[in-house]
């Protein structure tokens, strides 16, 4: 059994388990799947600065911080004890294109040529960590949710705003991956 | 501790992110280049399973474990889903990560993602700060 868990999982297995998290949270206490709101709660707790958007009863939402802390722990547990290889098998065509941008190390789940501590104070680090992270936080709050809250929870409950948001996520991502990043990689 | 159960569900979610390689920057780039079905398979399956589960909950009027009715509020429609959605999509492709996988990446040992995370929290704060001046 443990050996089976240690292998990379099929997408249908992973998709089914993620889908089941929605009813589990509902049954446990009427909670709606969502991750990005945890960052709003952190702002509300630590830096509300009298901003109306951060002045609400965050104590009622504290379950969400337990949930995201769990995701952090789950990441640790799986990487440390439940994985037999770091290497991931990605499409050859993707590999070729990325190699053209100088991303040649496919030995980890993340490209070490971008996501390494040495890159923190470089232009590359500033763009991929600081700018990228800022857009993820700003954009998900502006859109009212992220992939979990809109694309999974929202679409599966037939909410039109979530379908619109998901389409815009994809448009932004397609444009960035195929048009912006190829230019960025020429310079940094 | 009534919140501990959510911690456990979170742990399960985090394990899935690692085991299904959803936290991989590479997987996100395959997806945005339409070079693999993998991520579409995951998101599509998740939506269908979630949809079926909610259908069953509604059909049999299943209540929460503490006996409450299950209520799912409608999301409010505004232009934020368009502008914010596009901005989020750009960030998603750059970092190769949406908010869920960010937590799992840090847990899995990519400490540098802590910088991405702090910047995302700062982005969230800035949104709250300028919210009233933005088109919605």
PDB file of C-alpha atoms in Angstrom:
ATOM      1  CA  UNK A   1       0.000   0.000   0.000  1.00  0.00           C
ATOM      2  CA  UNK A   2       2.731   2.459   1.016  1.00  0.00           C
ATOM      3  CA  UNK A   3       4.630   1.600  -2.157  1.00  0.00           C
ATOM      4  CA  UNK A   4       1.526   2.424  -4.171  1.00  0.00           C
ATOM      5  CA  UNK A   5       1.168   5.786  -2.422  1.00  0.00           C
ATOM      6  CA  UNK A   6       4.822   6.593  -3.014  1.00  0.00           C
ATOM      7  CA  UNK A   7       4.478   6.446  -6.784  1.00  0.00           C
ATOM      8  CA  UNK A   8       3.273   9.562  -8.625  1.00  0.00           C
ATOM      9  CA  UNK A   9      -0.528   9.585  -8.701  1.00  0.00           C
ATOM     10  CA  UNK A  10      -2.695   9.391 -11.778  1.00  0.00           C
ATOM     11  CA  UNK A  11      -4.592  12.591 -12.571  1.00  0.00           C
ATOM     12  CA  UNK A  12      -7.970  10.863 -12.148  1.00  0.00           C
ATOM     13  CA  UNK A  13      -7.067   9.761  -8.614  1.00  0.00           C
ATOM     14  CA  UNK A  14      -5.864  13.233  -7.669  1.00  0.00           C
ATOM     15  CA  UNK A  15      -8.856  14.922  -9.302  1.00  0.00           C
ATOM     16  CA  UNK A  16     -11.313  12.648  -7.490  1.00  0.00           C
ATOM     17  CA  UNK A  17      -9.685  13.275  -4.109  1.00  0.00           C
ATOM     18  CA  UNK A  18      -9.653  17.050  -4.654  1.00  0.00           C
ATOM     19  CA  UNK A  19     -13.301  16.938  -5.718  1.00  0.00           C
ATOM     20  CA  UNK A  20     -14.159  15.066  -2.498  1.00  0.00           C
ATOM     21  CA  UNK A  21     -12.639  17.819  -0.367  1.00  0.00           C
ATOM     22  CA  UNK A  22     -15.599  20.047  -1.308  1.00  0.00           C
ATOM     23  CA  UNK A  23     -18.322  17.809   0.262  1.00  0.00           C
ATOM     24  CA  UNK A  24     -16.038  16.911   3.199  1.00  0.00           C
ATOM     25  CA  UNK A  25     -15.697  20.605   4.135  1.00  0.00           C
ATOM     26  CA  UNK A  26     -19.433  21.148   3.673  1.00  0.00           C
ATOM     27  CA  UNK A  27     -20.326  18.173   5.877  1.00  0.00           C
ATOM     28  CA  UNK A  28     -17.789  19.057   8.550  1.00  0.00           C
ATOM     29  CA  UNK A  29     -19.194  22.508   9.105  1.00  0.00           C
ATOM     30  CA  UNK A  30     -20.679  24.201   6.055  1.00  0.00           C
ATOM     31  CA  UNK A  31     -17.254  25.425   4.953  1.00  0.00           C
ATOM     32  CA  UNK A  32     -16.611  26.430   1.367  1.00  0.00           C
ATOM     33  CA  UNK A  33     -13.363  25.354  -0.239  1.00  0.00           C
ATOM     34  CA  UNK A  34     -11.091  28.361  -0.729  1.00  0.00           C
ATOM     35  CA  UNK A  35      -7.435  29.046  -0.126  1.00  0.00           C
ATOM     36  CA  UNK A  36      -6.635  32.620  -1.140  1.00  0.00           C
ATOM     37  CA  UNK A  37      -8.961  34.101   1.498  1.00  0.00           C
ATOM     38  CA  UNK A  38      -6.469  32.843   4.108  1.00  0.00           C
ATOM     39  CA  UNK A  39      -4.162  35.679   3.023  1.00  0.00           C
ATOM     40  CA  UNK A  40      -6.941  38.205   3.590  1.00  0.00           C
ATOM     41  CA  UNK A  41      -7.458  36.801   7.099  1.00  0.00           C
ATOM     42  CA  UNK A  42      -3.752  37.202   7.825  1.00  0.00           C
ATOM     43  CA  UNK A  43      -3.938  40.845   6.733  1.00  0.00           C
ATOM     44  CA  UNK A  44      -7.039  41.307   8.895  1.00  0.00           C
ATOM     45  CA  UNK A  45      -5.265  39.849  11.918  1.00  0.00           C
ATOM     46  CA  UNK A  46      -1.862  41.529  11.605  1.00  0.00           C
ATOM     47  CA  UNK A  47      -2.131  44.666   9.465  1.00  0.00           C
ATOM     48  CA  UNK A  48      -5.798  45.817   9.280  1.00  0.00           C
ATOM     49  CA  UNK A  49      -4.776  49.533   9.541  1.00  0.00           C
ATOM     50  CA  UNK A  50      -8.467  50.597   9.705  1.00  0.00           C
ATOM     51  CA  UNK A  51      -8.988  49.470   6.089  1.00  0.00           C
ATOM     52  CA  UNK A  52     -12.669  48.468   5.767  1.00  0.00           C
ATOM     53  CA  UNK A  53     -11.777  45.396   3.663  1.00  0.00           C
ATOM     54  CA  UNK A  54      -9.806  44.000   6.593  1.00  0.00           C
ATOM     55  CA  UNK A  55     -12.202  44.936   9.378  1.00  0.00           C
ATOM     56  CA  UNK A  56     -14.452  41.948   9.836  1.00  0.00           C
ATOM     57  CA  UNK A  57     -14.794  39.216  12.403  1.00  0.00           C
ATOM     58  CA  UNK A  58     -11.847  37.085  11.263  1.00  0.00           C
ATOM     59  CA  UNK A  59     -12.240  34.836  14.304  1.00  0.00           C
ATOM     60  CA  UNK A  60     -15.153  33.199  12.483  1.00  0.00           C
ATOM     61  CA  UNK A  61     -12.848  32.327   9.600  1.00  0.00           C
ATOM     62  CA  UNK A  62     -10.051  30.868  11.681  1.00  0.00           C
ATOM     63  CA  UNK A  63     -10.874  27.372  10.373  1.00  0.00           C
ATOM     64  CA  UNK A  64      -9.396  28.494   7.042  1.00  0.00           C
ATOM     65  CA  UNK A  65      -6.008  29.182   8.637  1.00  0.00           C
ATOM     66  CA  UNK A  66      -6.012  25.688  10.167  1.00  0.00           C
ATOM     67  CA  UNK A  67      -6.848  24.360   6.702  1.00  0.00           C
ATOM     68  CA  UNK A  68      -3.959  26.154   4.951  1.00  0.00           C
ATOM     69  CA  UNK A  69      -1.522  25.273   7.742  1.00  0.00           C
ATOM     70  CA  UNK A  70      -2.582  21.690   7.035  1.00  0.00           C
ATOM     71  CA  UNK A  71      -1.674  22.148   3.357  1.00  0.00           C
ATOM     72  CA  UNK A  72       1.793  23.273   4.456  1.00  0.00           C
ATOM     73  CA  UNK A  73       2.157  20.219   6.728  1.00  0.00           C
ATOM     74  CA  UNK A  74       0.793  17.918   4.018  1.00  0.00           C
ATOM     75  CA  UNK A  75       3.423  19.247   1.615  1.00  0.00           C
ATOM     76  CA  UNK A  76       6.114  18.477   4.179  1.00  0.00           C
ATOM     77  CA  UNK A  77       4.815  14.978   4.968  1.00  0.00           C
ATOM     78  CA  UNK A  78       4.375  13.975   1.325  1.00  0.00           C
ATOM     79  CA  UNK A  79       7.768  15.283   0.208  1.00  0.00           C
ATOM     80  CA  UNK A  80       9.572  13.710   3.155  1.00  0.00           C
ATOM     81  CA  UNK A  81       7.850  10.352   3.588  1.00  0.00           C
ATOM     82  CA  UNK A  82       5.550   9.577   0.664  1.00  0.00           C
ATOM     83  CA  UNK A  83       7.655  10.193  -2.407  1.00  0.00           C
ATOM     84  CA  UNK A  84      10.101   7.834  -4.074  1.00  0.00           C
ATOM     85  CA  UNK A  85      11.299  10.221  -6.756  1.00  0.00           C
ATOM     86  CA  UNK A  86      11.641  13.972  -7.173  1.00  0.00           C
ATOM     87  CA  UNK A  87      11.830  13.704 -10.917  1.00  0.00           C
ATOM     88  CA  UNK A  88       8.639  14.469 -12.746  1.00  0.00           C
ATOM     89  CA  UNK A  89       7.899  13.342 -16.245  1.00  0.00           C
ATOM     90  CA  UNK A  90       6.783  16.277 -18.338  1.00  0.00           C
ATOM     91  CA  UNK A  91       6.013  16.560 -22.029  1.00  0.00           C
ATOM     92  CA  UNK A  92       9.083  16.482 -24.290  1.00  0.00           C
ATOM     93  CA  UNK A  93       7.747  19.453 -26.233  1.00  0.00           C
ATOM     94  CA  UNK A  94       7.578  21.531 -23.030  1.00  0.00           C
ATOM     95  CA  UNK A  95      11.102  20.441 -22.094  1.00  0.00           C
ATOM     96  CA  UNK A  96      12.448  21.532 -25.455  1.00  0.00           C
ATOM     97  CA  UNK A  97      10.887  24.968 -25.272  1.00  0.00           C
ATOM     98  CA  UNK A  98      12.012  25.533 -21.676  1.00  0.00           C
ATOM     99  CA  UNK A  99      15.531  24.377 -22.575  1.00  0.00           C
ATOM    100  CA  UNK A 100      15.529  27.123 -25.187  1.00  0.00           C
ATOM    101  CA  UNK A 101      15.010  29.589 -22.299  1.00  0.00           C
ATOM    102  CA  UNK A 102      17.898  28.089 -20.352  1.00  0.00           C
ATOM    103  CA  UNK A 103      15.705  25.980 -18.049  1.00  0.00           C
ATOM    104  CA  UNK A 104      17.551  22.689 -18.344  1.00  0.00           C
ATOM    105  CA  UNK A 105      17.367  21.169 -14.868  1.00  0.00           C
ATOM    106  CA  UNK A 106      14.325  18.882 -14.673  1.00  0.00           C
ATOM    107  CA  UNK A 107      15.535  16.892 -11.673  1.00  0.00           C
ATOM    108  CA  UNK A 108      13.212  18.597  -9.150  1.00  0.00           C
ATOM    109  CA  UNK A 109       9.520  19.385  -9.073  1.00  0.00           C
ATOM    110  CA  UNK A 110      10.439  23.068  -9.399  1.00  0.00           C
ATOM    111  CA  UNK A 111      13.029  24.530 -11.810  1.00  0.00           C
ATOM    112  CA  UNK A 112      16.085  25.102  -9.608  1.00  0.00           C
ATOM    113  CA  UNK A 113      17.412  27.637 -12.127  1.00  0.00           C
ATOM    114  CA  UNK A 114      14.598  29.945 -11.037  1.00  0.00           C
ATOM    115  CA  UNK A 115      13.506  28.818  -7.582  1.00  0.00           C
ATOM    116  CA  UNK A 116      16.753  28.814  -5.646  1.00  0.00           C
ATOM    117  CA  UNK A 117      17.790  30.907  -2.655  1.00  0.00           C
ATOM    118  CA  UNK A 118      20.723  32.403  -4.605  1.00  0.00           C
ATOM    119  CA  UNK A 119      18.244  34.070  -6.924  1.00  0.00           C
ATOM    120  CA  UNK A 120      16.492  36.079  -4.205  1.00  0.00           C
ATOM    121  CA  UNK A 121      18.467  39.276  -4.771  1.00  0.00           C
ATOM    122  CA  UNK A 122      18.686  39.025  -8.550  1.00  0.00           C
ATOM    123  CA  UNK A 123      16.424  40.554 -11.166  1.00  0.00           C
ATOM    124  CA  UNK A 124      15.186  37.057 -12.001  1.00  0.00           C
ATOM    125  CA  UNK A 125      14.240  36.475  -8.380  1.00  0.00           C
ATOM    126  CA  UNK A 126      12.532  39.844  -8.145  1.00  0.00           C
ATOM    127  CA  UNK A 127      10.410  39.079 -11.191  1.00  0.00           C
ATOM    128  CA  UNK A 128       9.519  35.445 -10.462  1.00  0.00           C
ATOM    129  CA  UNK A 129       9.107  35.735  -6.681  1.00  0.00           C
ATOM    130  CA  UNK A 130       8.146  39.295  -5.849  1.00  0.00           C
ATOM    131  CA  UNK A 131       6.262  40.450  -8.951  1.00  0.00           C
ATOM    132  CA  UNK A 132       4.691  37.036  -9.572  1.00  0.00           C
ATOM    133  CA  UNK A 133       3.636  36.590  -5.962  1.00  0.00           C
ATOM    134  CA  UNK A 134       2.199  40.096  -5.790  1.00  0.00           C
ATOM    135  CA  UNK A 135       0.037  39.457  -8.872  1.00  0.00           C
ATOM    136  CA  UNK A 136      -1.204  36.150  -7.432  1.00  0.00           C
ATOM    137  CA  UNK A 137      -2.274  37.832  -4.183  1.00  0.00           C
ATOM    138  CA  UNK A 138      -3.658  41.018  -5.687  1.00  0.00           C
ATOM    139  CA  UNK A 139      -5.406  39.250  -8.571  1.00  0.00           C
ATOM    140  CA  UNK A 140      -7.027  36.475  -6.546  1.00  0.00           C
ATOM    141  CA  UNK A 141      -8.496  38.979  -4.084  1.00  0.00           C
ATOM    142  CA  UNK A 142      -9.649  41.297  -6.868  1.00  0.00           C
ATOM    143  CA  UNK A 143     -11.298  38.309  -8.581  1.00  0.00           C
ATOM    144  CA  UNK A 144     -12.805  37.166  -5.283  1.00  0.00           C
ATOM    145  CA  UNK A 145     -11.078  33.793  -5.251  1.00  0.00           C
ATOM    146  CA  UNK A 146      -8.476  31.565  -6.820  1.00  0.00           C
ATOM    147  CA  UNK A 147      -8.390  28.185  -8.519  1.00  0.00           C
ATOM    148  CA  UNK A 148      -9.950  26.386  -5.560  1.00  0.00           C
ATOM    149  CA  UNK A 149     -12.677  28.891  -4.686  1.00  0.00           C
ATOM    150  CA  UNK A 150     -13.667  29.794  -8.245  1.00  0.00           C
ATOM    151  CA  UNK A 151     -12.533  27.017 -10.605  1.00  0.00           C
ATOM    152  CA  UNK A 152     -13.517  24.070  -8.406  1.00  0.00           C
ATOM    153  CA  UNK A 153     -15.995  25.247  -5.749  1.00  0.00           C
ATOM    154  CA  UNK A 154     -17.594  27.952  -7.910  1.00  0.00           C
ATOM    155  CA  UNK A 155     -17.908  26.102 -11.217  1.00  0.00           C
ATOM    156  CA  UNK A 156     -19.172  22.911  -9.577  1.00  0.00           C
ATOM    157  CA  UNK A 157     -21.988  24.945  -7.985  1.00  0.00           C
ATOM    158  CA  UNK A 158     -22.838  26.570 -11.342  1.00  0.00           C
ATOM    159  CA  UNK A 159     -21.784  30.104 -10.479  1.00  0.00           C
ATOM    160  CA  UNK A 160     -21.373  32.223 -13.586  1.00  0.00           C
ATOM    161  CA  UNK A 161     -18.904  34.680 -11.946  1.00  0.00           C
ATOM    162  CA  UNK A 162     -16.609  31.735 -11.199  1.00  0.00           C
ATOM    163  CA  UNK A 163     -16.735  30.520 -14.787  1.00  0.00           C
ATOM    164  CA  UNK A 164     -15.859  34.023 -15.995  1.00  0.00           C
ATOM    165  CA  UNK A 165     -13.029  34.280 -13.459  1.00  0.00           C
ATOM    166  CA  UNK A 166     -11.631  30.884 -14.496  1.00  0.00           C
ATOM    167  CA  UNK A 167     -11.671  31.851 -18.186  1.00  0.00           C
ATOM    168  CA  UNK A 168      -9.754  35.025 -17.297  1.00  0.00           C
ATOM    169  CA  UNK A 169      -7.246  33.024 -15.198  1.00  0.00           C
ATOM    170  CA  UNK A 170      -6.582  30.879 -18.254  1.00  0.00           C
ATOM    171  CA  UNK A 171      -6.343  33.817 -20.681  1.00  0.00           C
ATOM    172  CA  UNK A 172      -3.860  35.596 -18.381  1.00  0.00           C
ATOM    173  CA  UNK A 173      -1.859  32.387 -18.014  1.00  0.00           C
ATOM    174  CA  UNK A 174      -1.819  31.495 -21.723  1.00  0.00           C
ATOM    175  CA  UNK A 175      -0.709  34.997 -22.656  1.00  0.00           C
ATOM    176  CA  UNK A 176       2.006  35.098 -20.007  1.00  0.00           C
ATOM    177  CA  UNK A 177       3.425  31.627 -20.685  1.00  0.00           C
ATOM    178  CA  UNK A 178       3.461  31.985 -24.461  1.00  0.00           C
ATOM    179  CA  UNK A 179       4.114  35.689 -25.018  1.00  0.00           C
ATOM    180  CA  UNK A 180       5.475  37.490 -21.931  1.00  0.00           C
ATOM    181  CA  UNK A 181       7.817  34.862 -20.479  1.00  0.00           C
ATOM    182  CA  UNK A 182       9.670  34.134 -23.739  1.00  0.00           C
ATOM    183  CA  UNK A 183      10.573  37.855 -23.819  1.00  0.00           C
ATOM    184  CA  UNK A 184      11.426  37.981 -20.101  1.00  0.00           C
ATOM    185  CA  UNK A 185      13.782  34.995 -20.426  1.00  0.00           C
ATOM    186  CA  UNK A 186      15.808  36.908 -23.034  1.00  0.00           C
ATOM    187  CA  UNK A 187      16.707  39.536 -20.467  1.00  0.00           C
ATOM    188  CA  UNK A 188      16.800  37.898 -17.045  1.00  0.00           C
TER     189      UNK A 188
ATOM    190  CA  UNK B   1     -10.318  21.696  19.343  1.00  0.00           C
ATOM    191  CA  UNK B   2     -13.081  22.059  16.769  1.00  0.00           C
ATOM    192  CA  UNK B   3     -10.752  23.412  14.088  1.00  0.00           C
ATOM    193  CA  UNK B   4      -8.392  20.443  14.167  1.00  0.00           C
ATOM    194  CA  UNK B   5     -10.515  18.563  11.637  1.00  0.00           C
ATOM    195  CA  UNK B   6      -9.829  21.289   9.070  1.00  0.00           C
ATOM    196  CA  UNK B   7      -6.122  20.910   9.710  1.00  0.00           C
ATOM    197  CA  UNK B   8      -6.446  17.219   8.841  1.00  0.00           C
ATOM    198  CA  UNK B   9      -8.379  17.944   5.618  1.00  0.00           C
ATOM    199  CA  UNK B  10      -5.679  20.501   4.783  1.00  0.00           C
ATOM    200  CA  UNK B  11      -2.968  17.873   5.296  1.00  0.00           C
ATOM    201  CA  UNK B  12      -4.788  15.620   2.822  1.00  0.00           C
ATOM    202  CA  UNK B  13      -5.012  18.503   0.331  1.00  0.00           C
ATOM    203  CA  UNK B  14      -1.288  19.220   0.729  1.00  0.00           C
ATOM    204  CA  UNK B  15      -0.373  15.574   0.181  1.00  0.00           C
ATOM    205  CA  UNK B  16      -2.441  15.533  -3.022  1.00  0.00           C
ATOM    206  CA  UNK B  17      -0.676  18.675  -4.279  1.00  0.00           C
ATOM    207  CA  UNK B  18       2.678  16.938  -3.924  1.00  0.00           C
ATOM    208  CA  UNK B  19       1.680  13.469  -5.092  1.00  0.00           C
ATOM    209  CA  UNK B  20      -0.181  14.733  -8.165  1.00  0.00           C
ATOM    210  CA  UNK B  21       2.652  17.173  -8.908  1.00  0.00           C
ATOM    211  CA  UNK B  22       0.189  20.069  -8.993  1.00  0.00           C
ATOM    212  CA  UNK B  23       2.742  22.146  -7.117  1.00  0.00           C
ATOM    213  CA  UNK B  24       5.184  21.799  -9.989  1.00  0.00           C
ATOM    214  CA  UNK B  25       5.986  24.906 -12.030  1.00  0.00           C
ATOM    215  CA  UNK B  26       6.627  22.528 -14.942  1.00  0.00           C
ATOM    216  CA  UNK B  27       3.103  21.084 -14.839  1.00  0.00           C
ATOM    217  CA  UNK B  28       1.569  24.563 -14.933  1.00  0.00           C
ATOM    218  CA  UNK B  29       3.663  25.419 -17.973  1.00  0.00           C
ATOM    219  CA  UNK B  30       2.654  22.236 -19.781  1.00  0.00           C
ATOM    220  CA  UNK B  31      -0.928  23.268 -19.124  1.00  0.00           C
ATOM    221  CA  UNK B  32      -0.553  26.825 -20.417  1.00  0.00           C
ATOM    222  CA  UNK B  33       1.200  25.519 -23.537  1.00  0.00           C
ATOM    223  CA  UNK B  34      -1.487  22.881 -24.133  1.00  0.00           C
ATOM    224  CA  UNK B  35       1.218  20.225 -24.220  1.00  0.00           C
ATOM    225  CA  UNK B  36      -0.291  17.890 -21.694  1.00  0.00           C
ATOM    226  CA  UNK B  37      -3.738  16.802 -20.601  1.00  0.00           C
ATOM    227  CA  UNK B  38      -2.585  16.185 -17.018  1.00  0.00           C
ATOM    228  CA  UNK B  39      -3.730  19.388 -15.257  1.00  0.00           C
ATOM    229  CA  UNK B  40      -6.942  19.594 -17.288  1.00  0.00           C
ATOM    230  CA  UNK B  41      -7.697  16.016 -16.255  1.00  0.00           C
ATOM    231  CA  UNK B  42      -7.207  16.874 -12.588  1.00  0.00           C
ATOM    232  CA  UNK B  43      -9.270  20.070 -12.580  1.00  0.00           C
ATOM    233  CA  UNK B  44     -11.986  18.518 -14.765  1.00  0.00           C
ATOM    234  CA  UNK B  45     -12.287  15.401 -12.593  1.00  0.00           C
ATOM    235  CA  UNK B  46     -12.336  17.530  -9.430  1.00  0.00           C
ATOM    236  CA  UNK B  47     -15.170  19.669 -10.788  1.00  0.00           C
ATOM    237  CA  UNK B  48     -17.244  16.631 -11.804  1.00  0.00           C
ATOM    238  CA  UNK B  49     -16.753  14.834  -8.473  1.00  0.00           C
ATOM    239  CA  UNK B  50     -17.568  18.008  -6.544  1.00  0.00           C
ATOM    240  CA  UNK B  51     -20.649  18.615  -8.698  1.00  0.00           C
ATOM    241  CA  UNK B  52     -21.934  15.057  -8.164  1.00  0.00           C
ATOM    242  CA  UNK B  53     -21.310  15.257  -4.410  1.00  0.00           C
ATOM    243  CA  UNK B  54     -23.237  18.516  -4.107  1.00  0.00           C
ATOM    244  CA  UNK B  55     -26.038  17.071  -6.241  1.00  0.00           C
ATOM    245  CA  UNK B  56     -26.310  14.123  -3.822  1.00  0.00           C
ATOM    246  CA  UNK B  57     -26.200  16.447  -0.785  1.00  0.00           C
ATOM    247  CA  UNK B  58     -29.044  18.559  -2.212  1.00  0.00           C
ATOM    248  CA  UNK B  59     -31.097  15.633  -3.517  1.00  0.00           C
ATOM    249  CA  UNK B  60     -31.152  13.814  -0.176  1.00  0.00           C
ATOM    250  CA  UNK B  61     -31.113  17.019   1.859  1.00  0.00           C
ATOM    251  CA  UNK B  62     -28.030  15.840   3.737  1.00  0.00           C
ATOM    252  CA  UNK B  63     -27.092  18.017   6.721  1.00  0.00           C
ATOM    253  CA  UNK B  64     -23.733  18.797   8.273  1.00  0.00           C
ATOM    254  CA  UNK B  65     -22.486  16.460  11.016  1.00  0.00           C
ATOM    255  CA  UNK B  66     -23.818  18.915  13.566  1.00  0.00           C
ATOM    256  CA  UNK B  67     -27.245  18.944  11.898  1.00  0.00           C
ATOM    257  CA  UNK B  68     -27.153  22.301  10.106  1.00  0.00           C
ATOM    258  CA  UNK B  69     -28.570  22.791   6.619  1.00  0.00           C
ATOM    259  CA  UNK B  70     -25.884  23.015   3.967  1.00  0.00           C
ATOM    260  CA  UNK B  71     -26.066  26.436   2.342  1.00  0.00           C
ATOM    261  CA  UNK B  72     -23.982  27.596  -0.608  1.00  0.00           C
ATOM    262  CA  UNK B  73     -24.196  31.353  -1.144  1.00  0.00           C
ATOM    263  CA  UNK B  74     -24.151  32.756  -4.672  1.00  0.00           C
ATOM    264  CA  UNK B  75     -21.073  34.709  -5.609  1.00  0.00           C
ATOM    265  CA  UNK B  76     -21.586  38.329  -6.532  1.00  0.00           C
ATOM    266  CA  UNK B  77     -20.900  39.125 -10.157  1.00  0.00           C
ATOM    267  CA  UNK B  78     -18.694  42.125 -10.939  1.00  0.00           C
ATOM    268  CA  UNK B  79     -15.882  43.265 -13.207  1.00  0.00           C
ATOM    269  CA  UNK B  80     -13.347  42.156 -10.597  1.00  0.00           C
ATOM    270  CA  UNK B  81     -13.631  38.618 -11.896  1.00  0.00           C
ATOM    271  CA  UNK B  82     -12.376  39.855 -15.264  1.00  0.00           C
ATOM    272  CA  UNK B  83      -9.609  42.294 -14.239  1.00  0.00           C
ATOM    273  CA  UNK B  84      -8.600  40.351 -11.156  1.00  0.00           C
ATOM    274  CA  UNK B  85      -8.848  37.078 -13.052  1.00  0.00           C
ATOM    275  CA  UNK B  86      -6.456  38.286 -15.755  1.00  0.00           C
ATOM    276  CA  UNK B  87      -4.003  39.618 -13.161  1.00  0.00           C
ATOM    277  CA  UNK B  88      -4.152  36.358 -11.232  1.00  0.00           C
ATOM    278  CA  UNK B  89      -3.581  34.372 -14.442  1.00  0.00           C
ATOM    279  CA  UNK B  90      -0.402  36.336 -15.183  1.00  0.00           C
ATOM    280  CA  UNK B  91       0.885  35.677 -11.655  1.00  0.00           C
ATOM    281  CA  UNK B  92      -0.105  32.012 -11.907  1.00  0.00           C
ATOM    282  CA  UNK B  93       2.048  31.495 -15.005  1.00  0.00           C
ATOM    283  CA  UNK B  94       5.022  33.425 -13.583  1.00  0.00           C
ATOM    284  CA  UNK B  95       5.136  31.685 -10.206  1.00  0.00           C
ATOM    285  CA  UNK B  96       3.740  28.392 -11.531  1.00  0.00           C
ATOM    286  CA  UNK B  97       1.576  28.339  -8.494  1.00  0.00           C
ATOM    287  CA  UNK B  98      -1.833  29.310  -7.215  1.00  0.00           C
ATOM    288  CA  UNK B  99      -2.327  29.984  -3.492  1.00  0.00           C
ATOM    289  CA  UNK B 100      -2.944  26.345  -2.443  1.00  0.00           C
ATOM    290  CA  UNK B 101       0.250  24.933  -3.936  1.00  0.00           C
ATOM    291  CA  UNK B 102       2.232  27.880  -2.473  1.00  0.00           C
ATOM    292  CA  UNK B 103       1.667  26.486   1.016  1.00  0.00           C
ATOM    293  CA  UNK B 104       2.534  22.956  -0.118  1.00  0.00           C
ATOM    294  CA  UNK B 105       5.700  24.102  -1.921  1.00  0.00           C
ATOM    295  CA  UNK B 106       7.036  25.765   1.228  1.00  0.00           C
ATOM    296  CA  UNK B 107       6.179  22.647   3.230  1.00  0.00           C
ATOM    297  CA  UNK B 108       7.882  20.462   0.630  1.00  0.00           C
ATOM    298  CA  UNK B 109      11.121  22.349   1.246  1.00  0.00           C
ATOM    299  CA  UNK B 110      11.206  25.086  -1.391  1.00  0.00           C
ATOM    300  CA  UNK B 111      11.910  27.769   1.184  1.00  0.00           C
ATOM    301  CA  UNK B 112      12.432  30.444  -1.440  1.00  0.00           C
ATOM    302  CA  UNK B 113       8.696  30.236  -2.191  1.00  0.00           C
ATOM    303  CA  UNK B 114       8.293  31.948   1.191  1.00  0.00           C
ATOM    304  CA  UNK B 115       9.250  35.143  -0.661  1.00  0.00           C
ATOM    305  CA  UNK B 116       6.512  34.495  -3.248  1.00  0.00           C
ATOM    306  CA  UNK B 117       4.057  33.900  -0.419  1.00  0.00           C
ATOM    307  CA  UNK B 118       4.916  37.067   1.501  1.00  0.00           C
ATOM    308  CA  UNK B 119       4.614  39.032  -1.707  1.00  0.00           C
ATOM    309  CA  UNK B 120       1.191  37.467  -2.330  1.00  0.00           C
ATOM    310  CA  UNK B 121       0.049  38.496   1.164  1.00  0.00           C
ATOM    311  CA  UNK B 122       1.351  42.003   0.453  1.00  0.00           C
ATOM    312  CA  UNK B 123      -0.566  41.973  -2.865  1.00  0.00           C
ATOM    313  CA  UNK B 124      -3.699  40.974  -0.967  1.00  0.00           C
ATOM    314  CA  UNK B 125      -3.151  43.866   1.452  1.00  0.00           C
ATOM    315  CA  UNK B 126      -2.603  46.332  -1.404  1.00  0.00           C
ATOM    316  CA  UNK B 127      -5.842  45.208  -2.999  1.00  0.00           C
ATOM    317  CA  UNK B 128      -7.669  45.965   0.242  1.00  0.00           C
ATOM    318  CA  UNK B 129      -5.952  49.352   0.418  1.00  0.00           C
ATOM    319  CA  UNK B 130      -6.919  50.483  -3.118  1.00  0.00           C
ATOM    320  CA  UNK B 131     -10.153  48.477  -3.461  1.00  0.00           C
ATOM    321  CA  UNK B 132     -12.493  51.478  -3.577  1.00  0.00           C
ATOM    322  CA  UNK B 133     -10.537  53.129  -6.389  1.00  0.00           C
ATOM    323  CA  UNK B 134     -10.643  50.059  -8.645  1.00  0.00           C
ATOM    324  CA  UNK B 135     -13.365  49.323 -11.200  1.00  0.00           C
ATOM    325  CA  UNK B 136     -15.694  46.589  -9.967  1.00  0.00           C
TER     326      UNK B 136
END
